[in-house]
Coordinates of N, CA and C in Angstrom, one line a residue:
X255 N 121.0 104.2 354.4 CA 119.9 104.9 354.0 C 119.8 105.1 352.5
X256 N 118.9 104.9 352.0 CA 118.7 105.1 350.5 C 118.6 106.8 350.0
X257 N 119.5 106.8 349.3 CA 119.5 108.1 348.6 C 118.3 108.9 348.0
X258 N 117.2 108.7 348.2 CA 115.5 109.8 347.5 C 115.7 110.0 349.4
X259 N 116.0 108.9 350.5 CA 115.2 109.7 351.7 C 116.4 110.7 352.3
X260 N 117.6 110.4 351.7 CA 118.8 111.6 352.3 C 118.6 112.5 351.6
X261 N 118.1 112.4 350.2 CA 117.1 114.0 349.6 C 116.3 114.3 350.6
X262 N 115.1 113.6 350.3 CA 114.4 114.1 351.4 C 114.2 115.1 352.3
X263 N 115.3 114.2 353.4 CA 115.9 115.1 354.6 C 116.6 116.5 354.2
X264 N 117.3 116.5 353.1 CA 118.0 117.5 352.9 C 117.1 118.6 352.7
X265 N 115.9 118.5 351.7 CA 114.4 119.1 351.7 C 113.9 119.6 353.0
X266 N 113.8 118.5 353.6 CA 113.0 118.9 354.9 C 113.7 119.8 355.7
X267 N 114.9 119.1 355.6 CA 116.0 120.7 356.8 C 116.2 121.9 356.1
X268 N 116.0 121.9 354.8 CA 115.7 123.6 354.5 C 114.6 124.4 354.9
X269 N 113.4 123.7 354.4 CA 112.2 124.2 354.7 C 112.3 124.1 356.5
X270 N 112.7 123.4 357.3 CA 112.8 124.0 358.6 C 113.6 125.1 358.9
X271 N 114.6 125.5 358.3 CA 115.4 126.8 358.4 C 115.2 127.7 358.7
X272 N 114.0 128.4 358.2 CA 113.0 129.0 358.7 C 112.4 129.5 359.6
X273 N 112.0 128.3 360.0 CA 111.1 128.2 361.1 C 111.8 128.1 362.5
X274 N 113.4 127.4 362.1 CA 114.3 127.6 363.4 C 115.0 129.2 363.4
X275 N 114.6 130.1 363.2 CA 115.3 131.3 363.3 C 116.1 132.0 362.5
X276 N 116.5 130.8 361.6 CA 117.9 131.2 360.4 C 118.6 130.7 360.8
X277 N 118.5 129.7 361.7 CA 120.1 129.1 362.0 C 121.0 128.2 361.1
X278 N 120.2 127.6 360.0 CA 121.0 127.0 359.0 C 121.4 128.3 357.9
X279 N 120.9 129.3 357.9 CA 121.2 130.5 357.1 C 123.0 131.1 357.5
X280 N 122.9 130.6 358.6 CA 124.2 131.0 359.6 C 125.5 130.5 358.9
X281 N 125.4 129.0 358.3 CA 125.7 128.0 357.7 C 126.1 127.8 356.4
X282 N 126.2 128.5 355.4 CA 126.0 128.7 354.0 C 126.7 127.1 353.7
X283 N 127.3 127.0 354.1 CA 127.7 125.0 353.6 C 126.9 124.7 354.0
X284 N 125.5 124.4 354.4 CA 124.4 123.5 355.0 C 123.3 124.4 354.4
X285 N 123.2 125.2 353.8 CA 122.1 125.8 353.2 C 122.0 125.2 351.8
X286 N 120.9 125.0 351.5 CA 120.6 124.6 349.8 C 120.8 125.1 349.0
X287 N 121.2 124.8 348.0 CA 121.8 125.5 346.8 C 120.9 126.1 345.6
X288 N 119.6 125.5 346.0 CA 118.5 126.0 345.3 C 117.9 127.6 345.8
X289 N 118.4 128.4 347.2 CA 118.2 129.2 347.7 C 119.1 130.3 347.4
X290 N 120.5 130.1 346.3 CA 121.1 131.0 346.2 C 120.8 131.6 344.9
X291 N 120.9 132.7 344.5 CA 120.8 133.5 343.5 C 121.7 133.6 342.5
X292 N 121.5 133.2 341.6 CA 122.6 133.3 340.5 C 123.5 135.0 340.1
X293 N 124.3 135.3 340.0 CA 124.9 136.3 339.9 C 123.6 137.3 338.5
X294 N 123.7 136.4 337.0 CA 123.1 136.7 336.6 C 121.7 137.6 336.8
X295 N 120.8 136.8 337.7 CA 119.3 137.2 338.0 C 119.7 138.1 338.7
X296 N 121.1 138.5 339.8 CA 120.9 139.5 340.6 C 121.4 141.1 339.8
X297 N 122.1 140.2 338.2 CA 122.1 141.7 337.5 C 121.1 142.2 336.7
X298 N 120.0 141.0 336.5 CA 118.6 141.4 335.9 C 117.7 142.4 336.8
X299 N 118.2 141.7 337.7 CA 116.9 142.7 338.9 C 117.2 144.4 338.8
X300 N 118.3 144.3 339.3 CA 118.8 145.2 339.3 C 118.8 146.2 338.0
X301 N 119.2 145.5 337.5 CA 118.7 146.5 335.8 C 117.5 146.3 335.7
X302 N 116.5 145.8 336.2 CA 115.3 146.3 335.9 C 114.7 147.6 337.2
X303 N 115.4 147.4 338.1 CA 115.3 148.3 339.2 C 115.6 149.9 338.8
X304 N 116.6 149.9 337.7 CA 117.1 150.8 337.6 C 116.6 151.4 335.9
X305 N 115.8 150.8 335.6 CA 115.3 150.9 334.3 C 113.8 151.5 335.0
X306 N 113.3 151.4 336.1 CA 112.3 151.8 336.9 C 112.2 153.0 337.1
X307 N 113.7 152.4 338.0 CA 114.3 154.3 338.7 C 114.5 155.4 337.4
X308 N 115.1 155.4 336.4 CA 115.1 155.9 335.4 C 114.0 156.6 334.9
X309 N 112.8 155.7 334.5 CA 111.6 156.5 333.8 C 111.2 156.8 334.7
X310 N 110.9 156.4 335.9 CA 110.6 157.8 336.9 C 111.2 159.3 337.0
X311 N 112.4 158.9 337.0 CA 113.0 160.3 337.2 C 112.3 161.3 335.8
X312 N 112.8 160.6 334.7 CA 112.8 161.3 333.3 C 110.6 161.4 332.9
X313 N 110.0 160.9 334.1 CA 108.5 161.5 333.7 C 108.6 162.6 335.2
X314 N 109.2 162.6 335.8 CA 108.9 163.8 336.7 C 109.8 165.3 335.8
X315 N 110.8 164.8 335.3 CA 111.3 166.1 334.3 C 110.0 166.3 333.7
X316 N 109.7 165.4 332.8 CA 108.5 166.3 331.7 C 107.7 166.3 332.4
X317 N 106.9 166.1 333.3 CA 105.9 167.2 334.1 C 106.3 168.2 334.9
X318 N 107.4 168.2 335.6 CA 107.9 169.7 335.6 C 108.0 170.4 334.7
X319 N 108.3 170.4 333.3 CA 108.6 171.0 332.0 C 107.4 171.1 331.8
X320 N 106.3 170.3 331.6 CA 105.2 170.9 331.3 C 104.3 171.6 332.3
X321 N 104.8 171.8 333.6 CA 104.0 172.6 334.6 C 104.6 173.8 334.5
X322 N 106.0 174.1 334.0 CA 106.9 175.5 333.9 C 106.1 176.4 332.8
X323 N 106.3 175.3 331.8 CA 105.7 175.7 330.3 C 103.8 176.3 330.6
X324 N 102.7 175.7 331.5 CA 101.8 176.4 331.6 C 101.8 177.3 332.6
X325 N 102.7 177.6 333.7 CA 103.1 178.5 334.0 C 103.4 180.0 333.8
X326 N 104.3 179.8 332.4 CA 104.7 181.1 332.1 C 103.4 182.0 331.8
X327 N 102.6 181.3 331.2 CA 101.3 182.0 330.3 C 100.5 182.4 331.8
X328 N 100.2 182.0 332.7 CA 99.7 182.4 333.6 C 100.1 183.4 334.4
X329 N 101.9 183.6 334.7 CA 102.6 184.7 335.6 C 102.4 185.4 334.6
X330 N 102.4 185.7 333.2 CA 102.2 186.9 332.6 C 101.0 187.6 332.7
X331 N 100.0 186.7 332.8 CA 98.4 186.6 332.7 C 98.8 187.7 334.4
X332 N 98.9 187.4 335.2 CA 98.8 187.6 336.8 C 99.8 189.3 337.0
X333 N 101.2 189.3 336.2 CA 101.7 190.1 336.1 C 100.9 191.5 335.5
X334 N 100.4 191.0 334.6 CA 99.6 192.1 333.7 C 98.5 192.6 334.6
X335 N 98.1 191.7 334.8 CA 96.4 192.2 335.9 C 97.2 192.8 337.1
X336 N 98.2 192.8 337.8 CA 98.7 193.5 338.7 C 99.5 194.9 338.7
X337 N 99.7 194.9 336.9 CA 100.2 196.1 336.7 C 98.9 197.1 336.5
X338 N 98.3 196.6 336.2 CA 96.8 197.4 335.2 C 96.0 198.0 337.1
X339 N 96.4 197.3 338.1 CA 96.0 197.8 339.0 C 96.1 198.9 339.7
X340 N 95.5 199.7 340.3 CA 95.7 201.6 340.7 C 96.4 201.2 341.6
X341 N 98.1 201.4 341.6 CA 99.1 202.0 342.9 C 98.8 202.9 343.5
X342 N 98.3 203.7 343.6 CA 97.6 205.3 344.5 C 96.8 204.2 345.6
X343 N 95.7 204.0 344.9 CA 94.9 203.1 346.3 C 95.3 202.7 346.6
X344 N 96.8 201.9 347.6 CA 97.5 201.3 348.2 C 98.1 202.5 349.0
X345 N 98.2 203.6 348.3 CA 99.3 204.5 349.4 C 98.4 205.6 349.7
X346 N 99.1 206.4 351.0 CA 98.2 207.6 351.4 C 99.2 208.9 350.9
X347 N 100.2 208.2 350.2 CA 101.2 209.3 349.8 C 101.3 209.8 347.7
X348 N 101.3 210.9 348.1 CA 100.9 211.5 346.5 C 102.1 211.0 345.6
X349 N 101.5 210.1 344.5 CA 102.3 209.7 343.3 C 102.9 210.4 342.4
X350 N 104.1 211.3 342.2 CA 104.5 211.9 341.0 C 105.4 212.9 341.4
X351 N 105.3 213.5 340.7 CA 106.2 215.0 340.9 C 105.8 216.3 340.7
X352 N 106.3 217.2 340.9 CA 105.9 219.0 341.0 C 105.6 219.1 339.6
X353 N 104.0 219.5 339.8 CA 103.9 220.3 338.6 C 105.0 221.5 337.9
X354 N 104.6 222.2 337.1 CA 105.2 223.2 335.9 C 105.1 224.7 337.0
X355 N 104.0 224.7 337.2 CA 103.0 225.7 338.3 C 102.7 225.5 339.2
X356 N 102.6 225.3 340.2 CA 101.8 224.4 341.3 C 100.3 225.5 341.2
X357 N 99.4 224.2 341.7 CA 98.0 224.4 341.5 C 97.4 224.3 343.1
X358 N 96.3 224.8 343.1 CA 95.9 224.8 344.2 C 95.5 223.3 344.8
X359 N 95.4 222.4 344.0 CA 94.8 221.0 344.4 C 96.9 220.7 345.1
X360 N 97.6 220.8 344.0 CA 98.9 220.5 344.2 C 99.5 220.7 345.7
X361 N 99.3 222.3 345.9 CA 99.6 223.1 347.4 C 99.1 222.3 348.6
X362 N 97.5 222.1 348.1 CA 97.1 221.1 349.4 C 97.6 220.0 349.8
X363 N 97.7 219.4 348.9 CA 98.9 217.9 348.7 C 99.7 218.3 349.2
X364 N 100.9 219.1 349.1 CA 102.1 219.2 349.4 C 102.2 219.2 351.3
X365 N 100.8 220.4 351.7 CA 100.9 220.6 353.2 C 99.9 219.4 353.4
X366 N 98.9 218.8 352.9 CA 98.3 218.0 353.0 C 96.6 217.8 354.2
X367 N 96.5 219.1 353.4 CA 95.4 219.8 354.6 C 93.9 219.8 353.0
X368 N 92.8 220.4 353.0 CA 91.6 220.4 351.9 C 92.0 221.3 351.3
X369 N 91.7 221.9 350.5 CA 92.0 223.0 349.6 C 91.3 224.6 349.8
X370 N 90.3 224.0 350.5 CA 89.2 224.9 351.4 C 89.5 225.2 352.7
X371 N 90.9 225.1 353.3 CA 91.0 224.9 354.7 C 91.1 226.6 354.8
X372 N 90.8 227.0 356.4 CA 91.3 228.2 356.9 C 92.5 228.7 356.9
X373 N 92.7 230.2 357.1 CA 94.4 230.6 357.4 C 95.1 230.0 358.3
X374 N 94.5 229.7 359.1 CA 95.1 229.2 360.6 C 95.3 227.6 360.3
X375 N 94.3 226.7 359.8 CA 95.5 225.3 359.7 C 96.1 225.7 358.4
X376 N 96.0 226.2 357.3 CA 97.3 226.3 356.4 C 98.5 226.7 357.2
X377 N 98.5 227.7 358.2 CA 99.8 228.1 359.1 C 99.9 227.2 359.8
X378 N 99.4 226.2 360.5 CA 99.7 225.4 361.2 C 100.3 223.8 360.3
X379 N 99.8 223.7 359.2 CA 100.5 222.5 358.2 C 101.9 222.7 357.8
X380 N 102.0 224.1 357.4 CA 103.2 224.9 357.0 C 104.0 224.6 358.0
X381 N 103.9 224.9 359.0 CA 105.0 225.0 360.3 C 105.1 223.4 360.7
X382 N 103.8 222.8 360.6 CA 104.1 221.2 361.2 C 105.4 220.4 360.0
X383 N 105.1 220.4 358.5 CA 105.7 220.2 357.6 C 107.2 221.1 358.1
X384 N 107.0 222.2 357.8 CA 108.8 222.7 357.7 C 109.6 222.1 358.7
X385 N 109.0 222.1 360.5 CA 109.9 221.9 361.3 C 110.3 220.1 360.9
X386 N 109.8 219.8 360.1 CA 110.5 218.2 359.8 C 110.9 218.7 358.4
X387 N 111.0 219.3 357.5 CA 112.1 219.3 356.2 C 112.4 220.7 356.0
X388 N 113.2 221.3 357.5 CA 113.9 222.4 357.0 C 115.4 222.9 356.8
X389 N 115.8 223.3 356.2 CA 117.3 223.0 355.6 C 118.3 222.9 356.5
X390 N 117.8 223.8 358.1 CA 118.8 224.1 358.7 C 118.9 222.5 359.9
X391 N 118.0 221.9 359.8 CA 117.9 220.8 360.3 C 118.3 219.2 359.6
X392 N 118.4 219.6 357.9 CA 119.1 218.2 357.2 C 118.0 218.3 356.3
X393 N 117.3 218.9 356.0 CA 116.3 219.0 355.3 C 116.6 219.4 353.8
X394 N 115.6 219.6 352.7 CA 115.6 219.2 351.7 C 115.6 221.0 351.4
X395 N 116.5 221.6 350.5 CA 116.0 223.4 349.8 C 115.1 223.1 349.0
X396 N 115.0 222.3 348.2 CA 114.1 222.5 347.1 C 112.3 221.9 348.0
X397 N 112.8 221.3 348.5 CA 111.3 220.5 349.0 C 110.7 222.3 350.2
X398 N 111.7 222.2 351.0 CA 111.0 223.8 351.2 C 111.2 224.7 350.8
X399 N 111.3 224.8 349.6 CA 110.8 226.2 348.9 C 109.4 225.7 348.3
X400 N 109.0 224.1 348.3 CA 107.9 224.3 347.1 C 106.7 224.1 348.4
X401 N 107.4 223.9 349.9 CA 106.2 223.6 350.8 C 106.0 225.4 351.5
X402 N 107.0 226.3 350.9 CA 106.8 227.8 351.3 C 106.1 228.5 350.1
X403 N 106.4 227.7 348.7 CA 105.2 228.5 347.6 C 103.7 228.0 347.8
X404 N 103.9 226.7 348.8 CA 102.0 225.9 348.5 C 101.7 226.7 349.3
X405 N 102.2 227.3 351.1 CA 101.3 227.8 351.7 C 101.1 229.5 351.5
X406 N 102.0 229.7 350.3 CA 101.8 231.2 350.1 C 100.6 231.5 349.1
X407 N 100.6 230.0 348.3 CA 99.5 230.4 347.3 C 98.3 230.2 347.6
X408 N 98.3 229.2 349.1 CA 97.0 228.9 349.5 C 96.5 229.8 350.4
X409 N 97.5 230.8 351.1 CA 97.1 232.3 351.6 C 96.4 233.0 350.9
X410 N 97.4 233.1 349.7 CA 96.7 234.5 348.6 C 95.3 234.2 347.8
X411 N 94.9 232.6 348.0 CA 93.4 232.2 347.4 C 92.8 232.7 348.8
X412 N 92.9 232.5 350.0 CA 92.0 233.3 351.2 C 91.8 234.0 350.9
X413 N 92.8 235.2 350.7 CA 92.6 237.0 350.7 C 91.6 237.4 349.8
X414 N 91.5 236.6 348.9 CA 91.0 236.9 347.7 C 89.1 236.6 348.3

């Protein structure tokens, strides 16, 4: 046989390799030498794979950095507006501590009845309040003494 048609063939049975399943792939002494990869090219790829991988990673840092950085200005912006907001309107419980005097708005608060109420619910707030903070039960001295000055001062505005 002349040597261009045993190229040939040699041609032709690669390009069938393929198409038989990979069975000459099975074979690496019967596979073409034009199909192998030079060590070289497979360290180009790869460095460029990784020259990829790289500026991806290092552009997701600076958009993180730049989403942190417009961040801050906004949680302050949000913090502020949530401070500036009335805490009382959220709670049904009175904000602060014992006046100097207690006042009659104060007294009411403390039993938690109007300021206008009758003798009979002030005596009945009095007693519903003490029998839950009275000393002899675990309760607080100072809390009932100032829940025994509200309903005494809110008596003595009755009498009057």
């Amino acid at each position: 046989m002349p040597r261009s048609t045993i190229t040939n063939m040699a041609t032709s049975s690669s390009s069938f390799s393929a198409m038989d399943g990979g069975e000459m792939m099975r074979y690496p002494e019967y596979s073409s030498k034009a199909n192998t990869r030079s060590d070289a090219e497979i360290d180009r790829r790869l460095g460029g794979t990784l020259i990829a991988v790289g500026l991806g990673v290092a552009a997701a840092g600076f958009a993180g950095r730049y989403a942190f950085q417009l961040w801050k200005p906004l949680g302050q912006m949000f913090s502020e507006t949530v401070r500036k907001m009335p805490t009382s309107g959220f709670s049904s419980y009175y904000k602060g501590g014992f006046e100097g005097k207690m006042s009659k708005r104060e007294a009411s608060l403390v039993l938690g009845i109007s300021p206008v109420s009758t003798k009979a619910k002030v005596r009945e707030a009095h007693r519903r309040i003490m029998v839950l903070n009275h000393p002899d039960k675990g309760g607080s001295p100072y809390l009932a003494a100032k829940i025994n000055e509200a309903k005494d001062l809110l008596e003595k505005d009755l009498r009057r």
